[in-house]
mmCIF file of C-alpha atoms and ligand atoms in Angstrom:
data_model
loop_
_atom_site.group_PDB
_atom_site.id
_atom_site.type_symbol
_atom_site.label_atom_id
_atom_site.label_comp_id
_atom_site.label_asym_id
_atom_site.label_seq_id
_atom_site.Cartn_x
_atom_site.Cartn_y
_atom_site.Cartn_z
ATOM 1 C CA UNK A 1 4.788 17.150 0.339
ATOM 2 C CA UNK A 2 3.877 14.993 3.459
ATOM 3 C CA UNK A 3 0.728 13.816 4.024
ATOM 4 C CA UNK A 4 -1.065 16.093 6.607
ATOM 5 C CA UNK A 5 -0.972 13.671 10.486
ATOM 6 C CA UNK A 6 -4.093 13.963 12.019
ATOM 7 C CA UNK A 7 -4.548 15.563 15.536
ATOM 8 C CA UNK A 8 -7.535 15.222 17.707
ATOM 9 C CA UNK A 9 -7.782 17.699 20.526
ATOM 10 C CA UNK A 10 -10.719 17.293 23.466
ATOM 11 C CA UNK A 11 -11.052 20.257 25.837
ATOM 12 C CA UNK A 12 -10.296 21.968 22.534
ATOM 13 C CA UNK A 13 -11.921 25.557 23.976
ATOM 14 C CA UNK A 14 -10.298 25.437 27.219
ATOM 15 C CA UNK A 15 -7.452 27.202 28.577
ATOM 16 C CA UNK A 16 -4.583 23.912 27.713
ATOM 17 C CA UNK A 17 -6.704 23.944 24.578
ATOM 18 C CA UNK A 18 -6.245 28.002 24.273
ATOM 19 C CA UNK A 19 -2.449 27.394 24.748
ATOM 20 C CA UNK A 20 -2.054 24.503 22.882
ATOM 21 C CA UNK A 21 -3.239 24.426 19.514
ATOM 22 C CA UNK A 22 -1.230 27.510 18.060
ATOM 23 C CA UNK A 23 1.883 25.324 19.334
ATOM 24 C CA UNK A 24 0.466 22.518 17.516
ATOM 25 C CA UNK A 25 -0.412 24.377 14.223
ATOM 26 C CA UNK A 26 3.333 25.684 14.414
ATOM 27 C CA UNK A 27 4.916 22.715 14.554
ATOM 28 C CA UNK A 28 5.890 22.220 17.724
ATOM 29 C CA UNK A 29 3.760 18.801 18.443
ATOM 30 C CA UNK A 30 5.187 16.516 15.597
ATOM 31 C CA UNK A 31 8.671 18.817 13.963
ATOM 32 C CA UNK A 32 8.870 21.612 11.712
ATOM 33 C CA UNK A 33 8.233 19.968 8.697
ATOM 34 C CA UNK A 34 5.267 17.493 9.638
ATOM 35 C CA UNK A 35 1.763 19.708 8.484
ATOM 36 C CA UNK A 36 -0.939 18.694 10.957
ATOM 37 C CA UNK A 37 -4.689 19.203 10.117
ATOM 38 C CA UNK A 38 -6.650 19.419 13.667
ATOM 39 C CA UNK A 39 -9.928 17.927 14.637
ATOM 40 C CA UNK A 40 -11.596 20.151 18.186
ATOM 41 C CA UNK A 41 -13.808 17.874 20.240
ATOM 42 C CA UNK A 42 -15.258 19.742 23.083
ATOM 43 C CA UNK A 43 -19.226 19.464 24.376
ATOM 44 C CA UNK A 44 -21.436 21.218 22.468
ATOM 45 C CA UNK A 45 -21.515 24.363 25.041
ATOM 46 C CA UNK A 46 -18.323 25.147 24.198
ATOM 47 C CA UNK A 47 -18.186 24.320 20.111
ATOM 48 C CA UNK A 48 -18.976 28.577 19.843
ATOM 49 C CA UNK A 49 -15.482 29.135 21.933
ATOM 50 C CA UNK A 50 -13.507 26.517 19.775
ATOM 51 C CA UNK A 51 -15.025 27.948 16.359
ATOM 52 C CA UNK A 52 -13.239 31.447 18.233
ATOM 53 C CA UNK A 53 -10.048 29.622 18.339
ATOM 54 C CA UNK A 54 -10.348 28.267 14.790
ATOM 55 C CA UNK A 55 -10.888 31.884 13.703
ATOM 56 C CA UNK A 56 -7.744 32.937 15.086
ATOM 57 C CA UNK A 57 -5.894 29.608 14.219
ATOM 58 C CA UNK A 58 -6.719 30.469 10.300
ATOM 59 C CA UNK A 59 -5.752 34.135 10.992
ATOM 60 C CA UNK A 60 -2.310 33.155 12.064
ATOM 61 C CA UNK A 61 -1.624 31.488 8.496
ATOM 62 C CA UNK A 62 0.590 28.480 9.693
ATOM 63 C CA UNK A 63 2.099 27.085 6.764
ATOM 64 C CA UNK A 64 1.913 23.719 8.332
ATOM 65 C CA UNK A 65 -1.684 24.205 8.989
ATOM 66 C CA UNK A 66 -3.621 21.481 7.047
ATOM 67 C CA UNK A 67 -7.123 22.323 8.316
ATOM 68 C CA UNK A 68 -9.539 22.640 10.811
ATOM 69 C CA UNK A 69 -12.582 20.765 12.053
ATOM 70 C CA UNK A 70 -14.760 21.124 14.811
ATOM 71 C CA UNK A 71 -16.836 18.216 16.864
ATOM 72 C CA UNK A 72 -19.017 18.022 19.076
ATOM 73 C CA UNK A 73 -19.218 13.893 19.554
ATOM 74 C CA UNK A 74 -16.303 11.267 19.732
ATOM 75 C CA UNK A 75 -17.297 9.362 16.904
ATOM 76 C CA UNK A 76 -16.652 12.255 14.496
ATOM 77 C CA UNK A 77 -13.715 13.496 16.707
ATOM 78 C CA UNK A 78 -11.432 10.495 16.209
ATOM 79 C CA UNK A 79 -12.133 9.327 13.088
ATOM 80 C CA UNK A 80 -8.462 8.993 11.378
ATOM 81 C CA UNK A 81 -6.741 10.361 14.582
ATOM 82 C CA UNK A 82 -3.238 9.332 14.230
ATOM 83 C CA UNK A 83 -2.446 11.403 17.872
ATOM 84 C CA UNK A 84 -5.052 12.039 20.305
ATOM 85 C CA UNK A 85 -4.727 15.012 23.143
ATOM 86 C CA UNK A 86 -7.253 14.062 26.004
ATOM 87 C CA UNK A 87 -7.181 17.483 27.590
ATOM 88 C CA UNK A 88 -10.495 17.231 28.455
ATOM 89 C CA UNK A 89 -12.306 16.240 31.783
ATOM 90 C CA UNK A 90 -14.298 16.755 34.643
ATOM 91 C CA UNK A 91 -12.531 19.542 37.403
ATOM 92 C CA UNK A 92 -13.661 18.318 41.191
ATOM 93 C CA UNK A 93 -15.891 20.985 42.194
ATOM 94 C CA UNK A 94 -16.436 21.691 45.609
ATOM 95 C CA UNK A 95 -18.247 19.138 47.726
ATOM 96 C CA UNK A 96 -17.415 16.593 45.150
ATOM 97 C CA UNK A 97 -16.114 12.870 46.356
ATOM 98 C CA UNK A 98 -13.322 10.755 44.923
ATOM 99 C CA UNK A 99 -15.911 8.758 43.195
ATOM 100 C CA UNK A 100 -18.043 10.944 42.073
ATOM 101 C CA UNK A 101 -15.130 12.316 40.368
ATOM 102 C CA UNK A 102 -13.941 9.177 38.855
ATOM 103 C CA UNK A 103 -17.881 8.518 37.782
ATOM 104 C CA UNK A 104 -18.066 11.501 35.590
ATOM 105 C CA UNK A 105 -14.889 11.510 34.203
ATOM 106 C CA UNK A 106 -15.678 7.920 33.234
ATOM 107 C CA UNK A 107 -18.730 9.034 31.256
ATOM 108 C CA UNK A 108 -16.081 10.920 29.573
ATOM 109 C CA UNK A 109 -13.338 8.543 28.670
ATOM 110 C CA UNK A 110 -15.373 5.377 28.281
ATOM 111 C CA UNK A 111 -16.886 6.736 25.333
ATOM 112 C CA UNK A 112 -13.934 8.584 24.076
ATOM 113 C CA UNK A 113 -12.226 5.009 24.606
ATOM 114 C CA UNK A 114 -14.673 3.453 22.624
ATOM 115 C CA UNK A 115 -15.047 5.792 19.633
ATOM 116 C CA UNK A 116 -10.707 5.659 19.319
ATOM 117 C CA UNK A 117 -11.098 1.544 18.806
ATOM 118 C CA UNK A 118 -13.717 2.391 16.397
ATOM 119 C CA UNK A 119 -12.408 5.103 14.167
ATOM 120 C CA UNK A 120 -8.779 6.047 15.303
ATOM 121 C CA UNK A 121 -6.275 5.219 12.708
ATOM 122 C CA UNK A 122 -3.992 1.859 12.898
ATOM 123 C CA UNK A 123 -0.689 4.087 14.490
ATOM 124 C CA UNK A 124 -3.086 6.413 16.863
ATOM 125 C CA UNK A 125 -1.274 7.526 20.127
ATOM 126 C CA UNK A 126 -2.908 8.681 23.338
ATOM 127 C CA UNK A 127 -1.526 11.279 25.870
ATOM 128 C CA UNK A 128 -3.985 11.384 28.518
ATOM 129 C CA UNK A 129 -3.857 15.401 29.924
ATOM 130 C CA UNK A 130 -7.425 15.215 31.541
ATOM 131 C CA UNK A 131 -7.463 14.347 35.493
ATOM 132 C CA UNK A 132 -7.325 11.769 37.090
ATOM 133 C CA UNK A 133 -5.227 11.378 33.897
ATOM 134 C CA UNK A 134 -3.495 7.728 34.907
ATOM 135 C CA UNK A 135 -7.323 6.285 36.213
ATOM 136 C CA UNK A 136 -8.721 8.513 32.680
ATOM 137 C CA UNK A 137 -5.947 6.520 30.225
ATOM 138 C CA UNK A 138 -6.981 3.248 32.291
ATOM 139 C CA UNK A 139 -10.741 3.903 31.505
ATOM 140 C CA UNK A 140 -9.970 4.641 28.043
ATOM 141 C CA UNK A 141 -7.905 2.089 27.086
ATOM 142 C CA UNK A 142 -9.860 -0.651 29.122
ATOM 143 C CA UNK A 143 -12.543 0.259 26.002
ATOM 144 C CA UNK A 144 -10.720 -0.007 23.350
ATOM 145 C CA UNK A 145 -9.479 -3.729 23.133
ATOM 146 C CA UNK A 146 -8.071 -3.375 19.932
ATOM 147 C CA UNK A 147 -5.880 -0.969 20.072
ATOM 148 C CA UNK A 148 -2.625 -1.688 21.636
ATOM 149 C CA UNK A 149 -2.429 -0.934 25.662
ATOM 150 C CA UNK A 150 1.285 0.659 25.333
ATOM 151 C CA UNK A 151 -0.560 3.607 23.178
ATOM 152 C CA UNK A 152 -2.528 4.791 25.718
ATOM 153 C CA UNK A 153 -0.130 6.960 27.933
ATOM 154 C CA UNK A 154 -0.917 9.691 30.635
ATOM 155 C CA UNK A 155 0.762 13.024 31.655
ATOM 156 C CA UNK A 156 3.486 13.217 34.036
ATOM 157 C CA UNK A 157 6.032 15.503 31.976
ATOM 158 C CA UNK A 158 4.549 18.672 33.483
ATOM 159 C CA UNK A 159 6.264 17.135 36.818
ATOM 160 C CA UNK A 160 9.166 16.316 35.069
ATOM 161 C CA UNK A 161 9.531 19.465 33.502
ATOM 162 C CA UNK A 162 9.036 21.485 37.353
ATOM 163 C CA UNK A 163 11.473 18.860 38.660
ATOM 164 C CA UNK A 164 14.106 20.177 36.556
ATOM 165 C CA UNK A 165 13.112 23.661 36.728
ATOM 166 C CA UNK A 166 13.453 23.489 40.262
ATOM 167 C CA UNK A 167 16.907 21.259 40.208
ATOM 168 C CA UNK A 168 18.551 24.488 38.111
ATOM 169 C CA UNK A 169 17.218 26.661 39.968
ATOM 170 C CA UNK A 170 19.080 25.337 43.104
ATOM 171 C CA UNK A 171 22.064 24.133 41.743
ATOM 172 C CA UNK A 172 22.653 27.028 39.051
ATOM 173 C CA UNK A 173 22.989 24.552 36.233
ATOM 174 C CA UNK A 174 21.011 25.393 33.030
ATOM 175 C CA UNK A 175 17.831 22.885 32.933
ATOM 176 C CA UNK A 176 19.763 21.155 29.519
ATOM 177 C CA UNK A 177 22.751 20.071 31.712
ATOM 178 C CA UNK A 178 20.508 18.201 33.407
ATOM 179 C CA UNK A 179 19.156 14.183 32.561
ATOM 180 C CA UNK A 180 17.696 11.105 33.437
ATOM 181 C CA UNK A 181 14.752 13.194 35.567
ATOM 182 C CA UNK A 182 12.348 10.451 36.637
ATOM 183 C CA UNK A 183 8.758 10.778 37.738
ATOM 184 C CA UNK A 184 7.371 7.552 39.189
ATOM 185 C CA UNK A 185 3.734 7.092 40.109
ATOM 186 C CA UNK A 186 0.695 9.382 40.120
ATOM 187 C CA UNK A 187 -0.161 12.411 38.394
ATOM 188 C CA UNK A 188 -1.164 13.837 41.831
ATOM 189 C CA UNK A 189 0.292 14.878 45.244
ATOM 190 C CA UNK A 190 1.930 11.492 45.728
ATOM 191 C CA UNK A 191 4.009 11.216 43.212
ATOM 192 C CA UNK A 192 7.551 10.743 43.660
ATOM 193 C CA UNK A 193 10.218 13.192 41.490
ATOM 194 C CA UNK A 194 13.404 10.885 41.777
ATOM 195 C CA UNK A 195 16.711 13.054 42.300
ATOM 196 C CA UNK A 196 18.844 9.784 42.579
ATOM 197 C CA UNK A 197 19.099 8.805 39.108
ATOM 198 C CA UNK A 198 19.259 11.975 37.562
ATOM 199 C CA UNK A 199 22.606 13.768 36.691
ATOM 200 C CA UNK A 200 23.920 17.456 36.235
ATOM 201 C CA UNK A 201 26.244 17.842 33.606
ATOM 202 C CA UNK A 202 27.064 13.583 33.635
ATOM 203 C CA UNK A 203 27.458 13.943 37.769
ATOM 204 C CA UNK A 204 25.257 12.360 40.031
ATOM 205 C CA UNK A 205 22.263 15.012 41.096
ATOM 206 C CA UNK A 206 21.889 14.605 44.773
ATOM 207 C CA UNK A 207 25.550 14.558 45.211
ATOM 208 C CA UNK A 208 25.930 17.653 43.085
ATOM 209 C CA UNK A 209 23.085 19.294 45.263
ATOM 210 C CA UNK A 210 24.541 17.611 48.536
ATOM 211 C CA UNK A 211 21.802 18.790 50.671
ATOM 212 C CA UNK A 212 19.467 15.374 51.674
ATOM 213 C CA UNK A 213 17.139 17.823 53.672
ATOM 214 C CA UNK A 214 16.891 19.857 50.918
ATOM 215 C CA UNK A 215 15.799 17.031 48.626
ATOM 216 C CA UNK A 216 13.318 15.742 51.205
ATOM 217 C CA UNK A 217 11.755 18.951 52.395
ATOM 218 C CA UNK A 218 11.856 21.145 49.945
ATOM 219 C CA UNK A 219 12.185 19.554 46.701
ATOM 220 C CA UNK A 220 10.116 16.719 46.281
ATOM 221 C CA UNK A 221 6.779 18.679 48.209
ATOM 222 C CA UNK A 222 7.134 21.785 45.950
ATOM 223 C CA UNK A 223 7.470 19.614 42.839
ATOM 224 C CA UNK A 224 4.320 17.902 44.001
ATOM 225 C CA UNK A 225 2.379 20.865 45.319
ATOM 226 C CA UNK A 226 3.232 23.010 42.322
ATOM 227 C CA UNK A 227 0.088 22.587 40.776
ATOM 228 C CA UNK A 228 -1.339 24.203 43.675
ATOM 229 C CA UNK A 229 0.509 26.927 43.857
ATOM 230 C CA UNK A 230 0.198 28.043 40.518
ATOM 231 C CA UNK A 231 -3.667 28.157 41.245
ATOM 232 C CA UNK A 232 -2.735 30.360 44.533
ATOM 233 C CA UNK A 233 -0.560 32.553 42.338
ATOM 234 C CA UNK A 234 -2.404 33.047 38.700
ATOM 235 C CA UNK A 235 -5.697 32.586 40.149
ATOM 236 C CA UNK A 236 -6.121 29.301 37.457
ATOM 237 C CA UNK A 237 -4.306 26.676 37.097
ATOM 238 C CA UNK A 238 -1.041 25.611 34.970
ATOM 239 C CA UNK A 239 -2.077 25.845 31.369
ATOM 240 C CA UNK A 240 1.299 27.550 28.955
ATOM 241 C CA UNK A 241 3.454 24.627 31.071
ATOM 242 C CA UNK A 242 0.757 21.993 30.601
ATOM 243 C CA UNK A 243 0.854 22.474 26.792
ATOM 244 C CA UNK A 244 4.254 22.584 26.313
ATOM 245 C CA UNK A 245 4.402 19.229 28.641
ATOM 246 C CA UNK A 246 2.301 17.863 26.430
ATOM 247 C CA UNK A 247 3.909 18.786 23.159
ATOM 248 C CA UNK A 248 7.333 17.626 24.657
ATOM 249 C CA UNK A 249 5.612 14.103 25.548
ATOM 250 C CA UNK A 250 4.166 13.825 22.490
ATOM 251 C CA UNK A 251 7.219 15.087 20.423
ATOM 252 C CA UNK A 252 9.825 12.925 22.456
ATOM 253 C CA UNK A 253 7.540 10.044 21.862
ATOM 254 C CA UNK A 254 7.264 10.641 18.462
ATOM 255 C CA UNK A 255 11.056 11.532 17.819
ATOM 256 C CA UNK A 256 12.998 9.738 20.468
ATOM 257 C CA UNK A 257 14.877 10.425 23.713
ATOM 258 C CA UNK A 258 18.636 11.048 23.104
ATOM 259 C CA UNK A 259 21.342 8.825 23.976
ATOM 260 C CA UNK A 260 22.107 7.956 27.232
ATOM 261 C CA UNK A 261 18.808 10.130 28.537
ATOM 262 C CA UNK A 262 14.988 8.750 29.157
ATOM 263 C CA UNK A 263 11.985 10.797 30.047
ATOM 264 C CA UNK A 264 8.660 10.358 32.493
ATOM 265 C CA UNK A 265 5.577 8.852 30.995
ATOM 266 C CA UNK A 266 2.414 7.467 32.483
ATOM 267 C CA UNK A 267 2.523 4.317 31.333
ATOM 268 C CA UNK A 268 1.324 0.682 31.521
ATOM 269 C CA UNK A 269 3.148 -1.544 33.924
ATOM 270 C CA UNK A 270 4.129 -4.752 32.944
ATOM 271 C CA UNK A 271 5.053 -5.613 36.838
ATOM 272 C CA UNK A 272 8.747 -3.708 36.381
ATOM 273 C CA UNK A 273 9.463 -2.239 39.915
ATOM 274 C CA UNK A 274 7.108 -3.918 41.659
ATOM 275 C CA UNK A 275 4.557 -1.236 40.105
ATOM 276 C CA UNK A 276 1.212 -4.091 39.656
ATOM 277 C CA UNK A 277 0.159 -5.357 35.827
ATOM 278 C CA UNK A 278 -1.499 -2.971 33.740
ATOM 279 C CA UNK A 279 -1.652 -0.018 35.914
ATOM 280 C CA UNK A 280 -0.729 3.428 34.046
ATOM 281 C CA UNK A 281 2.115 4.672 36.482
ATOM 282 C CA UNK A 282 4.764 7.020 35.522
ATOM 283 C CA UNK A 283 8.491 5.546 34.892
ATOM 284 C CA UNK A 284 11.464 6.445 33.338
ATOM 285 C CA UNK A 285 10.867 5.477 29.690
ATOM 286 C CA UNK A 286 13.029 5.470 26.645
ATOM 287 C CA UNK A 287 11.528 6.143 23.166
ATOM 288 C CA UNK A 288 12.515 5.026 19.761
ATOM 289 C CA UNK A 289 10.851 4.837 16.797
ATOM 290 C CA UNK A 290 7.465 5.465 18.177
ATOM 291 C CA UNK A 291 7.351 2.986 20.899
ATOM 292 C CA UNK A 292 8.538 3.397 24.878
ATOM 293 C CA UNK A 293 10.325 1.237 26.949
ATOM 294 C CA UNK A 294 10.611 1.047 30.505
ATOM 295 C CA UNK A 295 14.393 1.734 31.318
ATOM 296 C CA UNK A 296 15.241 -1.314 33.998
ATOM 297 C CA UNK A 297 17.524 -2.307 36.373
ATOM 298 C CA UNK A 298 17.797 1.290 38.465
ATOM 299 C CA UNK A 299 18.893 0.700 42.000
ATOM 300 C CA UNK A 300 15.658 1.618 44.231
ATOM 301 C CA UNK A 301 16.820 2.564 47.607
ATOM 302 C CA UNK A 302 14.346 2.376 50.868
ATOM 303 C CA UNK A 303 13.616 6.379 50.410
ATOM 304 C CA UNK A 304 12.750 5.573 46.896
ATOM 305 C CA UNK A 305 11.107 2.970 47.382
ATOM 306 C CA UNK A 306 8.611 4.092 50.111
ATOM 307 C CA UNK A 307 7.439 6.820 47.871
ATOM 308 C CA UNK A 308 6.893 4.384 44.831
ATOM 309 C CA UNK A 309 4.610 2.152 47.327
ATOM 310 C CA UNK A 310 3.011 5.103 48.395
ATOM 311 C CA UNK A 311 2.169 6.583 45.222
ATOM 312 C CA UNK A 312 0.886 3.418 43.352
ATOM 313 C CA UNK A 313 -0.680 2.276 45.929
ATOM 314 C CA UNK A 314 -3.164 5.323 45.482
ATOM 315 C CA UNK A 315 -2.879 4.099 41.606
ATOM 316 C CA UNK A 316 -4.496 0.793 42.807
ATOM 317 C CA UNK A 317 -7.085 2.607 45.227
ATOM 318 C CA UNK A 318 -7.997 4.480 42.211
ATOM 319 C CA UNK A 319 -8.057 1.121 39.650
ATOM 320 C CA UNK A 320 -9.996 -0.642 42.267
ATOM 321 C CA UNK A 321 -12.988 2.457 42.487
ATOM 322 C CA UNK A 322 -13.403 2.629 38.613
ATOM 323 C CA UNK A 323 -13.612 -1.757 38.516
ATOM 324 C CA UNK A 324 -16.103 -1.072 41.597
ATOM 325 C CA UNK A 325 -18.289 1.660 39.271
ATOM 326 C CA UNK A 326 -18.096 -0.847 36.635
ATOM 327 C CA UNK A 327 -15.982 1.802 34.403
ATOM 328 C CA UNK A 328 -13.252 -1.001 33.485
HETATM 329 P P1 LIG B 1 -10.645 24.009 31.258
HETATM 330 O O1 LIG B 1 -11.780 23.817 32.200
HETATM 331 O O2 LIG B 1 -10.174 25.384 30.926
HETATM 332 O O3 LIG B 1 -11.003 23.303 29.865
HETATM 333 C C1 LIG B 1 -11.528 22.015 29.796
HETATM 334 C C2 LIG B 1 -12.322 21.935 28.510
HETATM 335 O O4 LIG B 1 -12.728 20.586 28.332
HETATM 336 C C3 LIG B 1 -13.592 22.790 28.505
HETATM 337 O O5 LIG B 1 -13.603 23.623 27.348
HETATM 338 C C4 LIG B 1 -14.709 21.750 28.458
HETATM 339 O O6 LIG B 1 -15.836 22.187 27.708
HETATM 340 C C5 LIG B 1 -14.013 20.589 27.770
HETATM 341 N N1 LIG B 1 -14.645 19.288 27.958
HETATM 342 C C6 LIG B 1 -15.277 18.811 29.070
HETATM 343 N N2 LIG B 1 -15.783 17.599 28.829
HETATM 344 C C7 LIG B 1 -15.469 17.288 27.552
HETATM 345 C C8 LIG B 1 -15.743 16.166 26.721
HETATM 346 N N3 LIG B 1 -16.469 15.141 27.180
HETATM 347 N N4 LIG B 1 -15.276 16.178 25.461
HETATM 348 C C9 LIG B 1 -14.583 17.233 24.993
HETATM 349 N N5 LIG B 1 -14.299 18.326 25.730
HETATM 350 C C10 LIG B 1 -14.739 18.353 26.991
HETATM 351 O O7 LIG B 1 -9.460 23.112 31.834
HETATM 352 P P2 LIG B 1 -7.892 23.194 31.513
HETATM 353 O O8 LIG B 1 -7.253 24.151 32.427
HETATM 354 O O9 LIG B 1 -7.708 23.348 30.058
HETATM 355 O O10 LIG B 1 -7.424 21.738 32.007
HETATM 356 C C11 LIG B 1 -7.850 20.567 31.353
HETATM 357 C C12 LIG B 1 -7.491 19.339 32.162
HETATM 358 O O11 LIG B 1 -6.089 19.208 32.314
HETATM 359 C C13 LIG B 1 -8.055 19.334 33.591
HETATM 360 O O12 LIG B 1 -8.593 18.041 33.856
HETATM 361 C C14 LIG B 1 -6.824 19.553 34.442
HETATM 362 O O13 LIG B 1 -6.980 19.019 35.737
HETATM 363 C C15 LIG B 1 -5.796 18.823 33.646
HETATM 364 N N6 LIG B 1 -4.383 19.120 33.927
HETATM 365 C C16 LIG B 1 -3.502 18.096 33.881
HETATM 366 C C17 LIG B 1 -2.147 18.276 34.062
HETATM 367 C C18 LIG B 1 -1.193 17.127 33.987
HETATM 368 O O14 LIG B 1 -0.017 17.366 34.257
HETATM 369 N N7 LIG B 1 -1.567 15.894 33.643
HETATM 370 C C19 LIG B 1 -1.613 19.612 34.377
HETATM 371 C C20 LIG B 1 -2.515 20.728 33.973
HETATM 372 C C21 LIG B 1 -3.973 20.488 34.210
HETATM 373 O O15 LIG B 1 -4.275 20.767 35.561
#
């Protein structure tokens, strides 16, 4: 039988946490034939709640459930982690700044960068859930130099995902008719969910939908703002779709995209669409064989591109407060 991969989960006894790990332990993260053995990091407040979860994990018998271990510092968190979930962080609480925000979630991923270069395992991959998550996977990787920047990757398949809920949900098509979703930016209110390149059953998506206002006004804000809303509506915020984001980012870069389709991923630039150097934007990213690749050459349009600007232009505002608190 297959050696047992080794998952580290931070924010283990939170509610992504709650909603992940039985997902995990039932194959969901890796395939249905890869046994995972999980290592919890969470503070040491919360190590009671995650030895809760354990409980239950062992009372649900997964057969592909290696083991269990729970930590309460990095350094014992990551040791051997072949895939790390950074779920994670700091919330803003009320009254709290931009930077004061960035500050503590930098006390957070600094270290958490630091103990990965130290103790990961040679293949370890990142998905940053935590937010800020693209400034969090910048702070992490920026401390651990020896681990390769492209597998440090951020969050932006939870957008993805609502993009194509909400293109099915207009256009009647079942979501697995529809492809080549993009995501481009920030994990945040700016980011821009790309219609133009996508396709419903092999046809263009905004001409199947045929409605620019549509697009404009009612799309690409609700995509952006649904976040919010879920708060308004559940009284908490996304958690069931956050997991199963970050199981299908983790599983599709893991497994591969299929042919002819790509996927979103916060990822690091190397300068393609005009997106700076090594900041951790989402793109549309093809993966094979474990790595991503930034599909290029798209067309970029002047409504496109004004929303790229816009959005990684708050990814540099961001970059540019963590160099200023010394956190990269
Ligand atoms: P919760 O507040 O329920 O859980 C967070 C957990 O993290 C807590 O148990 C806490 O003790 C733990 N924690 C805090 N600092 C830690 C540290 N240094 N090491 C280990 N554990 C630590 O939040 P939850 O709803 O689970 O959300 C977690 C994060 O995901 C938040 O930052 C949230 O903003 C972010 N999200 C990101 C999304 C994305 O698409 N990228 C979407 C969902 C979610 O909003």
């Amino acid at each position: 039988s297959r050696t047992p991969v080794n998952v580290t989960v931070t924010g283990a006894a939170g509610q992504i946490g709650y909603a992940l790990l039985f997902r995990i332990a039932s194959g969901h993260l890796l395939g249905p034939d890869v046994p995972v053995k999980l290592n919890l990091l969470e503070i040491p407040q919360a190590v009671k709640a995650a030895e809760g979860t354990a409980m239950e994990l062992i009372d649900s018998a997964f057969p592909l459930l290696a083991g269990i271990d729970i930590h309460d510092n990095p350094k014992d968190g990551f040791t051997g982690a072949n895939v790390a979930l950074l779920v994670g962080a700091r919330p803003r609480t009320a009254g709290m700044e931009r930077g004061d925000l960035l500050e503590a979630n930098g006390g957070i991923f600094k270290p958490q960068g630091e103990a990965i270069n130290a103790h990961a395992a040679d293949d370890i991959k990142v998905l940053v859930v935590g937010n800020p998550a693209n400034t969090n996977a910048l702070i992490a990787a920026a401390h651990a130099p020896d681990v390769p920047k492209s597998r440090f990757t951020a969050m932006t398949r939870l957008d993805h995902n609502r993009a194509l809920g909400q293109l099915a949900l207009k256009t009647g098509a079942p979501v697995s008719d529809i492809t080549n979703m993009t995501i481009w930016g920030n994990h945040s209110a700016t980011q821009y969910p790309d219609v133009f390149h996508a396709k419903i059953g092999g046809k263009n998506a905004a001409e199947v939908v045929g409605d620019q206002a549509w697009i404009e006004k009612d799309f690409i804000p609700t995509v952006a703002k649904r976040g919010a809303a879920i708060i308004e509506a559940r009284g908490f915020s996304s958690a069931a779709s956050a997991a199963n984001a970050a199981l299908n980012h983790v599983n599709t870069w893991v497994n591969g995209t299929a042919e002819g389709d790509w996927t979103s991923m916060g990822v690091v630039s190397d300068g393609s669409y005009g997106v700076p150097e090594g900041l951790v934007s989402s793109f549309p990213v093809t993966t094979s064989n474990g790595e991503w690749t930034i599909v290029q050459g798209l067309d970029i349009d002047e409504f496109s591109r004004t929303r790229i600007d816009a959005s990684v232009a708050e990814l540099a505002e961001e970059r540019d407060a963590v160099r200023q608190l010394g956190l990269i």
